[in-house]
XYZ file of C-alpha atoms in Angstrom:
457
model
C 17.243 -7.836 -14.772
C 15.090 -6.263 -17.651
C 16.991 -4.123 -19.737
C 15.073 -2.403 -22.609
C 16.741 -1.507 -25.672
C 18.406 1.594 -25.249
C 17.220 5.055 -27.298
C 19.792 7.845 -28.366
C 18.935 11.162 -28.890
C 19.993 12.499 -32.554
C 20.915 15.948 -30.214
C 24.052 13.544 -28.936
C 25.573 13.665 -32.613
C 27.326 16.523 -32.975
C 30.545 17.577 -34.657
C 34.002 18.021 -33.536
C 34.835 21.267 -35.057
C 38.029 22.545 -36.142
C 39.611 21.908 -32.433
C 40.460 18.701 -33.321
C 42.262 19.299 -36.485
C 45.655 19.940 -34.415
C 45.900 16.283 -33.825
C 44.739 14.918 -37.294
C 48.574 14.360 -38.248
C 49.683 12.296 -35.009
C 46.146 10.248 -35.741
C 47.361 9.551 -39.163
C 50.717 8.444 -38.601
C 49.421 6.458 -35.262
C 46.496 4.341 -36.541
C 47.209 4.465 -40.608
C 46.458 0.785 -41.740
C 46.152 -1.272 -44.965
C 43.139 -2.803 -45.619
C 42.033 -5.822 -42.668
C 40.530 -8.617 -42.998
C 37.470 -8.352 -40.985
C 34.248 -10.449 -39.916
C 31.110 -7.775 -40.060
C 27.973 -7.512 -38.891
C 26.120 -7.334 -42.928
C 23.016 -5.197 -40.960
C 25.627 -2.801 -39.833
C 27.350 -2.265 -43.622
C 25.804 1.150 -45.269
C 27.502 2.466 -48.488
C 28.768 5.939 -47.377
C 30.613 8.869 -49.352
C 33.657 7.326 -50.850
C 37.061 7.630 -49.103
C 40.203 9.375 -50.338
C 42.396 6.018 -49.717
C 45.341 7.709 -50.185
C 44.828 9.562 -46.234
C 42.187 6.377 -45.107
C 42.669 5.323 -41.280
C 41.333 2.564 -39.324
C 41.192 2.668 -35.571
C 39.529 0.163 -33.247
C 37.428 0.782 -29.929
C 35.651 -1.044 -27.635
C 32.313 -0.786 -26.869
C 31.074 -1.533 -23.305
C 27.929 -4.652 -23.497
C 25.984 -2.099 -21.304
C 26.254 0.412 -24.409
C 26.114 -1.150 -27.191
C 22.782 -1.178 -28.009
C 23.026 2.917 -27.728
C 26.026 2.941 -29.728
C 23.782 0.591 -32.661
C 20.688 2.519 -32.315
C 16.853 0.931 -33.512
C 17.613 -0.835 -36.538
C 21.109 0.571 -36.877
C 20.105 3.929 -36.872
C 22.423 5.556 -34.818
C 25.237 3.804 -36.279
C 24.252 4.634 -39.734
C 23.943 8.136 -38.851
C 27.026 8.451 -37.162
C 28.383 7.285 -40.469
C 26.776 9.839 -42.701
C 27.588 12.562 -40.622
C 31.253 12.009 -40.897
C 32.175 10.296 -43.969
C 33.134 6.950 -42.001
C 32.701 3.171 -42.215
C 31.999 1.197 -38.759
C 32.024 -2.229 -38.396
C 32.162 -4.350 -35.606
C 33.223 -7.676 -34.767
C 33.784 -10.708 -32.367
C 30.356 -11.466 -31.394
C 26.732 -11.023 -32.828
C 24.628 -8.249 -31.592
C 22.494 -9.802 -29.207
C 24.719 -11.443 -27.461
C 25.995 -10.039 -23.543
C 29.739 -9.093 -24.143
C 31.736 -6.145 -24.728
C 32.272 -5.455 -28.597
C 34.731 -4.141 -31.138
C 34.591 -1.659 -33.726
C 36.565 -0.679 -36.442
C 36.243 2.920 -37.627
C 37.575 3.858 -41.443
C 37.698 6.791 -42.962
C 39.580 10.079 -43.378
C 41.729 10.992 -40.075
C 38.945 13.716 -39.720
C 36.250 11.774 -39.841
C 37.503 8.914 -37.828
C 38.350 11.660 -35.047
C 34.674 13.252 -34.922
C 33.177 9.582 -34.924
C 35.443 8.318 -32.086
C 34.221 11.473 -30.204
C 30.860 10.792 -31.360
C 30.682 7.352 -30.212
C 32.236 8.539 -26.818
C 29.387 11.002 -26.066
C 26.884 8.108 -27.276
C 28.777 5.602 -24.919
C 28.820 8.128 -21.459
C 25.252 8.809 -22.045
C 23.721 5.467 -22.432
C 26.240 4.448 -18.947
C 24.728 6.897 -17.394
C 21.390 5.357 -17.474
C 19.005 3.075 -15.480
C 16.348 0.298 -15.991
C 13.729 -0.544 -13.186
C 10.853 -2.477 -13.767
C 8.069 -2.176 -11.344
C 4.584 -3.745 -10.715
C 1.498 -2.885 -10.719
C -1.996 -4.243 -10.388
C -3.551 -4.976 -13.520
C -6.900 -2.934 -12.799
C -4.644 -0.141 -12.239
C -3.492 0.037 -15.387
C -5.712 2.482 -16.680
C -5.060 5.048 -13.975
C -0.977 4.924 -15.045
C -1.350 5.175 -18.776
C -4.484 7.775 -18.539
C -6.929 8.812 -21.353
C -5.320 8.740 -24.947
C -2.051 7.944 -23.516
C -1.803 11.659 -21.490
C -0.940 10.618 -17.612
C 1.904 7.961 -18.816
C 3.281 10.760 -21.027
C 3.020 13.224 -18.407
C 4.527 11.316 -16.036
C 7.810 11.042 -18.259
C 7.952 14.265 -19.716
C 7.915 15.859 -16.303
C 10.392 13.331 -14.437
C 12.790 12.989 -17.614
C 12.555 9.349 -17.757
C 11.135 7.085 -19.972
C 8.291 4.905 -18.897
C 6.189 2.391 -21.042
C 3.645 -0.481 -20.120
C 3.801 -2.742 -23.308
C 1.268 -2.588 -25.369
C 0.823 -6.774 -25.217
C 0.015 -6.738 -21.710
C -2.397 -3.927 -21.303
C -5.855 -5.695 -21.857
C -6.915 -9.015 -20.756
C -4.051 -9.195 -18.200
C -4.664 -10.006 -14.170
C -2.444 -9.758 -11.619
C 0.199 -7.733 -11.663
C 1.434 -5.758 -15.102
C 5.183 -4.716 -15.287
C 6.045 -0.960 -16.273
C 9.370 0.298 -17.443
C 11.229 2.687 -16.407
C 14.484 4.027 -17.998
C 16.631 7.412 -17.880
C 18.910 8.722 -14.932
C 18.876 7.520 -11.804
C 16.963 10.283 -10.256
C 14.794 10.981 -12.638
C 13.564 7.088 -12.624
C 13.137 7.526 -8.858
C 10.914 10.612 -9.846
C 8.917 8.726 -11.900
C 8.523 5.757 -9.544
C 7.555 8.413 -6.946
C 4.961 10.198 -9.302
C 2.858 6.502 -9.767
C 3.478 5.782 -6.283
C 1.473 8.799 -5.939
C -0.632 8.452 -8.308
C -1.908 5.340 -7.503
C -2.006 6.221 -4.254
C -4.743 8.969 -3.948
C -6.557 6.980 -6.390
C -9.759 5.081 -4.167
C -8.360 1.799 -5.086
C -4.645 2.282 -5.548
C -2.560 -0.887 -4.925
C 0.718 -0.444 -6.187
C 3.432 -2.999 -6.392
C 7.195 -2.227 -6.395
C 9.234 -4.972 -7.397
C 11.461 -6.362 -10.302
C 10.657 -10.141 -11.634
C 12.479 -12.789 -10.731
C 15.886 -13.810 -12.931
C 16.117 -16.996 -13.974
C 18.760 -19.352 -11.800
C 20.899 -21.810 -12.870
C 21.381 -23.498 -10.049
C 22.132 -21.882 -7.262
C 23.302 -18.496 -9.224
C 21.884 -15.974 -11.179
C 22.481 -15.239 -14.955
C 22.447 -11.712 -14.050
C 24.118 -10.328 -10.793
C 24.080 -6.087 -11.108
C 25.054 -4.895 -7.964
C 22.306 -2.130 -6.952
C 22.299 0.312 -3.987
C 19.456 0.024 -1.820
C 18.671 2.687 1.625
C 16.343 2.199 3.562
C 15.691 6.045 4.067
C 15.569 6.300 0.511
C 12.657 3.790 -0.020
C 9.254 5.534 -0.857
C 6.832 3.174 -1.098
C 5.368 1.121 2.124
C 4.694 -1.927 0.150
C 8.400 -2.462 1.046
C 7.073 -3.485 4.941
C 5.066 -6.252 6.261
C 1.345 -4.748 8.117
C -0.253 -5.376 10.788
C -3.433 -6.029 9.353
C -6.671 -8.404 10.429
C -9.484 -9.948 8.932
C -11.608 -10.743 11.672
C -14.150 -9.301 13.337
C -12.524 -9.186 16.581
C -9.232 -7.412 15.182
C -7.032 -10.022 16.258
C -4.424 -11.511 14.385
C -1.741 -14.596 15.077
C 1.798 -13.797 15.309
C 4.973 -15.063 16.293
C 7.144 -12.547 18.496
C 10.110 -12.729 17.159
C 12.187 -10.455 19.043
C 11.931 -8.472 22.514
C 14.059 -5.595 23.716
C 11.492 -4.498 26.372
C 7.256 -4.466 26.749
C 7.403 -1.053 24.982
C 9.624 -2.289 22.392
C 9.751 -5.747 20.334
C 8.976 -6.996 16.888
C 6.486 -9.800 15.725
C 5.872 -11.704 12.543
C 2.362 -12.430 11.133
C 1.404 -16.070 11.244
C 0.354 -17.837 7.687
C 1.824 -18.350 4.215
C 5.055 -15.271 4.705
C 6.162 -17.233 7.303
C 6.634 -20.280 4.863
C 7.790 -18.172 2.091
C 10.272 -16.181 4.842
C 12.111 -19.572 5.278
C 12.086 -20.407 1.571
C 13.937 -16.648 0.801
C 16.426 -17.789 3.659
C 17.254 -21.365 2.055
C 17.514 -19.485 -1.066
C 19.651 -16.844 0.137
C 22.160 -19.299 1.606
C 22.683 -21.575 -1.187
C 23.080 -17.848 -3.151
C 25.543 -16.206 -0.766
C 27.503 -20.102 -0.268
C 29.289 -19.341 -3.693
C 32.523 -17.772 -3.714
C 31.789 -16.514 -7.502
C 28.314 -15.432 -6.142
C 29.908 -13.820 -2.883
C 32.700 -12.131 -5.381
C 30.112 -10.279 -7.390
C 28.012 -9.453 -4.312
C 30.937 -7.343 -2.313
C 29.994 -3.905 -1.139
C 32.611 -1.631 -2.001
C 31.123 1.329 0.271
C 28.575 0.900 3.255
C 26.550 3.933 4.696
C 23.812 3.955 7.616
C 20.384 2.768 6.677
C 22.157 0.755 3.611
C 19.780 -2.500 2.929
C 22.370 -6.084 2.626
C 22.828 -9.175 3.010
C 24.567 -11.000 6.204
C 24.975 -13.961 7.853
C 24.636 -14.214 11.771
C 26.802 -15.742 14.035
C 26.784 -19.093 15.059
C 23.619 -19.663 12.135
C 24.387 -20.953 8.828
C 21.918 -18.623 7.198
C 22.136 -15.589 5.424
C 19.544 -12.575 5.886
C 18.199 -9.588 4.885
C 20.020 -6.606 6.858
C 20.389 -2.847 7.064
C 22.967 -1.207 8.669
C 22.995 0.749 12.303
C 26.442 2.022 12.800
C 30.041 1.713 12.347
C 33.138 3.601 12.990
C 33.231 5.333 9.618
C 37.376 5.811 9.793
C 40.028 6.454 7.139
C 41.483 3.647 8.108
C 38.147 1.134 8.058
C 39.216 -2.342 6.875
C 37.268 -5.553 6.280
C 37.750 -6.526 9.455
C 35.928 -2.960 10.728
C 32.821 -4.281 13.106
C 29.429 -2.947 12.158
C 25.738 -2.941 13.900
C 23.501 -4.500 12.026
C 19.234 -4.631 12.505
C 17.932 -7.931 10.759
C 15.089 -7.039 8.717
C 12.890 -9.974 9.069
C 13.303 -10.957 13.062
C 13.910 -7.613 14.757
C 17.165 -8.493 16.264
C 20.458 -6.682 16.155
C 24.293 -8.135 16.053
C 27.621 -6.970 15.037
C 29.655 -8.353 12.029
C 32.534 -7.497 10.037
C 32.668 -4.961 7.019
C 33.833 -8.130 4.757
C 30.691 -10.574 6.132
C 28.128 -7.673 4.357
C 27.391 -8.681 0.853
C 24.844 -6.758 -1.586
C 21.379 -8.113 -1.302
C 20.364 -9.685 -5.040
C 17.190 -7.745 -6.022
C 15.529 -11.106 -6.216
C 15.994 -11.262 -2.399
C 15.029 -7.825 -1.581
C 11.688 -7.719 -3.457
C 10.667 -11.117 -3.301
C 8.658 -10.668 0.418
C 8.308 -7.673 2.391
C 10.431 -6.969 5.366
C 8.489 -9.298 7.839
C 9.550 -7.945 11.740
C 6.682 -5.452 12.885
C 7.626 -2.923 15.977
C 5.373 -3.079 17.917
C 4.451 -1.796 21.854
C 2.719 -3.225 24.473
C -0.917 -0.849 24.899
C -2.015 0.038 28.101
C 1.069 -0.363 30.212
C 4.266 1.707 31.287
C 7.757 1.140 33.473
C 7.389 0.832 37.620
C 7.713 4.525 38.755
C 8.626 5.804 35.752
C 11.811 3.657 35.453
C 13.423 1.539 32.891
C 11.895 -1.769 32.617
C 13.187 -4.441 34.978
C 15.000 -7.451 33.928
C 12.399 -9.636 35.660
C 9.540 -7.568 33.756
C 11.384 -8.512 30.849
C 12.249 -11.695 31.357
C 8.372 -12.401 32.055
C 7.491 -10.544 29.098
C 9.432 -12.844 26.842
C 8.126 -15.745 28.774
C 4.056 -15.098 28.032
C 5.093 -14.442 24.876
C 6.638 -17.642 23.740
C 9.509 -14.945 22.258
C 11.958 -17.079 19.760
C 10.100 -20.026 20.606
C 7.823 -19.482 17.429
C 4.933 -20.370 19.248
C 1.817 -17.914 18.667
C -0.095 -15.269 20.181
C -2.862 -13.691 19.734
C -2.219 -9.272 18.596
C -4.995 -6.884 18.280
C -3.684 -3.350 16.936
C -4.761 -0.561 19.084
C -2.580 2.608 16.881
C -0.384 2.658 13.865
C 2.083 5.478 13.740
C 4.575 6.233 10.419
C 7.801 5.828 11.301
C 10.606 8.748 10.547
C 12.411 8.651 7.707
C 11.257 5.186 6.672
C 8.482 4.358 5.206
C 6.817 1.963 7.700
C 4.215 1.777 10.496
C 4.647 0.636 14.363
C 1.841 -0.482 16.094
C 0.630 -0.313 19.691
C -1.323 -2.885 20.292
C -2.425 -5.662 22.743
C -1.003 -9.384 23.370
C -3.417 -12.491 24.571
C -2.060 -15.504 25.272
C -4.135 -18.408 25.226
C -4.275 -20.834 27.892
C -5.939 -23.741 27.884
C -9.580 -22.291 28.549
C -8.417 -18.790 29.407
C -7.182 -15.708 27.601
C -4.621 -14.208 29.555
C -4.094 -10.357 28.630
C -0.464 -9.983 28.741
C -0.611 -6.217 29.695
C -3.214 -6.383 32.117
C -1.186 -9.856 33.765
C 2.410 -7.755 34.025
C 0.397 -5.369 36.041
C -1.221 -7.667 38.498
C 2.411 -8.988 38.980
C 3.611 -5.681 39.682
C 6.157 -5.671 36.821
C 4.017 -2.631 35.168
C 1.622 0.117 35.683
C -1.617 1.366 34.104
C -1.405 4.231 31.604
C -4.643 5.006 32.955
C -3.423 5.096 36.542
């Protein structure tokens, strides 16, 4: 995952004050050390004021890998200034600063000073924690729209959601394809900013935006980088996310596979072409992924909620998918062996698993393809008598339709309609199936067999 190097604020520096001057003489006696022997970082040494080494204390912290480029600052700025402000020497050790582990410092100085830049480096540490990167994408001819004359709409858009956003300056011009902008600040207010180009782009005549983070590298069949992230599904904004219904030919029609049936007014399809090869790739992937125990480890959900977006495998298949969840007994006493609803992402279907078989979906895996099962209703037609549909109207549904048999059809969309609280279309449209000579219109053939009746009746 991209992860930009991290800004502090001078406005985080601040002083102790006197409060802390009650436990100056426990510090003293507690961390009070001669002189150590100890391997520096030279871009990190700065002369400060000199020390009274008759009271001179040396305490050592760790530093979080996630903070320590905060805690360094832009050329050791922050570091240097935490320094000057209070009459202290840091230096850290056991590693060099670019590499991806935890570090230690080693703060000297007066028990004062060491006390207000422990604190310091505290406030420094919580803040940068509390921070997020995203990276999304969008289309390079969009570019312009996003950064906006002299630089104004790109600064707007992060003075007004509190986040910072840049598109680096290296891949502005001459780019095609797709152009990566970053995103960092608090969760929320990186949401607001991904919302505000979502909407930007959007009532622009041309807008095309992209959301997705670039792939890691692997090694194998892991990542380098595994950071669990929380994904709803009510809580995605942009419809990119979901596969459309969309054709190119004159006649409106499009190939798909129906890939799972509940009822004629109710069942999901997949678009025929390259997704469907790409849709089996991301499930070979997946599996080889999720087959680690170390990968598995890193993946477990420590919380689940309705509408959350994971990973699962289904019973009886060796597979893992993409998943979000229905329902579950949310109990005190839920336990891994708890049974949840889940609605796979990419067929249609639904199944129950266990609370320990769901597994947080790698953002490589979530982003990679859009969710590829379209709802969908059959156009024209409606239940005998008002009823529920018949088993037998179902079961011949499923038959003309090659369902699961990945066989295809022929769909024409009739009416798109936005989903609630998701950010996705369902369709109404019509289903031909070819044969031989003949297109059969499945609609108009469940009515002739008296399975149906005309919404025009």
């Amino acid at each position: 995952m991209f992860r930009p190097e991290k800004q502090v604020s001078i406005g985080l520096i601040v002083g102790l004050g006197a409060a802390a001057s009650a436990a100056l003489a426990a510090l003293y006696v507690l961390y009070k050390k001669d002189d150590e022997n100890f391997e520096l970082d030279p871009r990190l040494e700065v002369t400060t004021s000199s020390f009274h080494t008759i009271r001179s204390t040396t305490i050592h912290k760790n530093v979080p890998k996630e903070a320590t480029g905060a805690v360094i600052g832009k050329g050791g700025e922050v570091i240097k200034l935490v320094q000057r402000e209070t009459n202290t020497k840091i230096t850290f050790s056991n590693g060099h600063p670019n590499e991806d582990v935890d570090r230690i410092i080693a703060i000297k100085g007066s028990p004062t000073g060491v006390l207000e830049a422990d604190e310091m480096i505290d406030q420094i540490i919580a803040s940068a924690l509390s921070c997020i990167n995203k990276r999304i994408y969008i289309d390079a001819s969009e570019v312009g729209l996003v950064i906006g004359k002299g630089g104004s709409t790109i600064k707007s858009i992060s003075e007004e959601s509190g986040a910072k956003v840049n598109i680096p300056k290296h891949v502005r011009k001459g780019n095609t394809g797709l152009v990566p902008v970053e995103i960092r600040g608090e969760a929320a207010n990186v949401e607001t900013a991904i919302k505000m180009i979502d909407d930007k782009l959007r009532n622009s005549r041309f807008g095309k935006y992209v959301y997705r983070p670039p792939r890691n590298q692997s090694n194998g069949h892991s990542y380098i980088s595994f950071i669990p992230s929380h994904y709803n599904i009510h809580e995605l904004t942009s419809t990119v996310m979901f596969e459309k219904l969309e054709s190119n030919l004159d006649n409106g029609c499009i190939d798909v596979y129906v890939s799972s049936v509940q009822n004629p007014s109710k069942f999901y399809v997949q678009p025929c072409g390259s997704n469907s090869a790409e849709l089996d790739r991301l499930m070979v992937e997946m599996t080889d992924f999720y087959e680690r125990s170390d990968n598995r480890l890193k993946a477990k959900l420590n919380s689940i909620k309705v509408g959350d977006i994971a990973a699962a495998p289904l019973r009886g298949d060796e597979h893992y998918y993409r998943v979000k969840i229905i329902t579950y007994e949310d109990t005190p006493s839920i336990t891994d062996e708890t049974e949840v609803s889940v609605f796979y992402l990419d067929f249609g279907n639904e199944a129950i698993v266990q609370r320990n078989e769901l597994l947080v979906l790698h953002e490589d895996f979530l982003f990679k393809l859009p969710f590829q099962a379209i709802e969908c209703s059959l156009s024209g037609v409606l239940p005998v008598a008002d009823s529920d549909w018949s088993k037998d109207a179902i079961d011949y549904f499923k038959k003309h339709t090659r369902a699961t048999l990945w066989e295809k059809v022929f769909a024409k969309p009739v009416k798109a309609t936005t989903v609630d609280k998701e950010p996705r279309q369902k369709y109404l449209v019509e289903l031909i199936d070819l044969k031989g000579d003949t297109d059969l219109n499945i609609a108009q053939d469940l009515i002739e067999k008296g399975f149906a009746i005309s919404t025009d009746s």
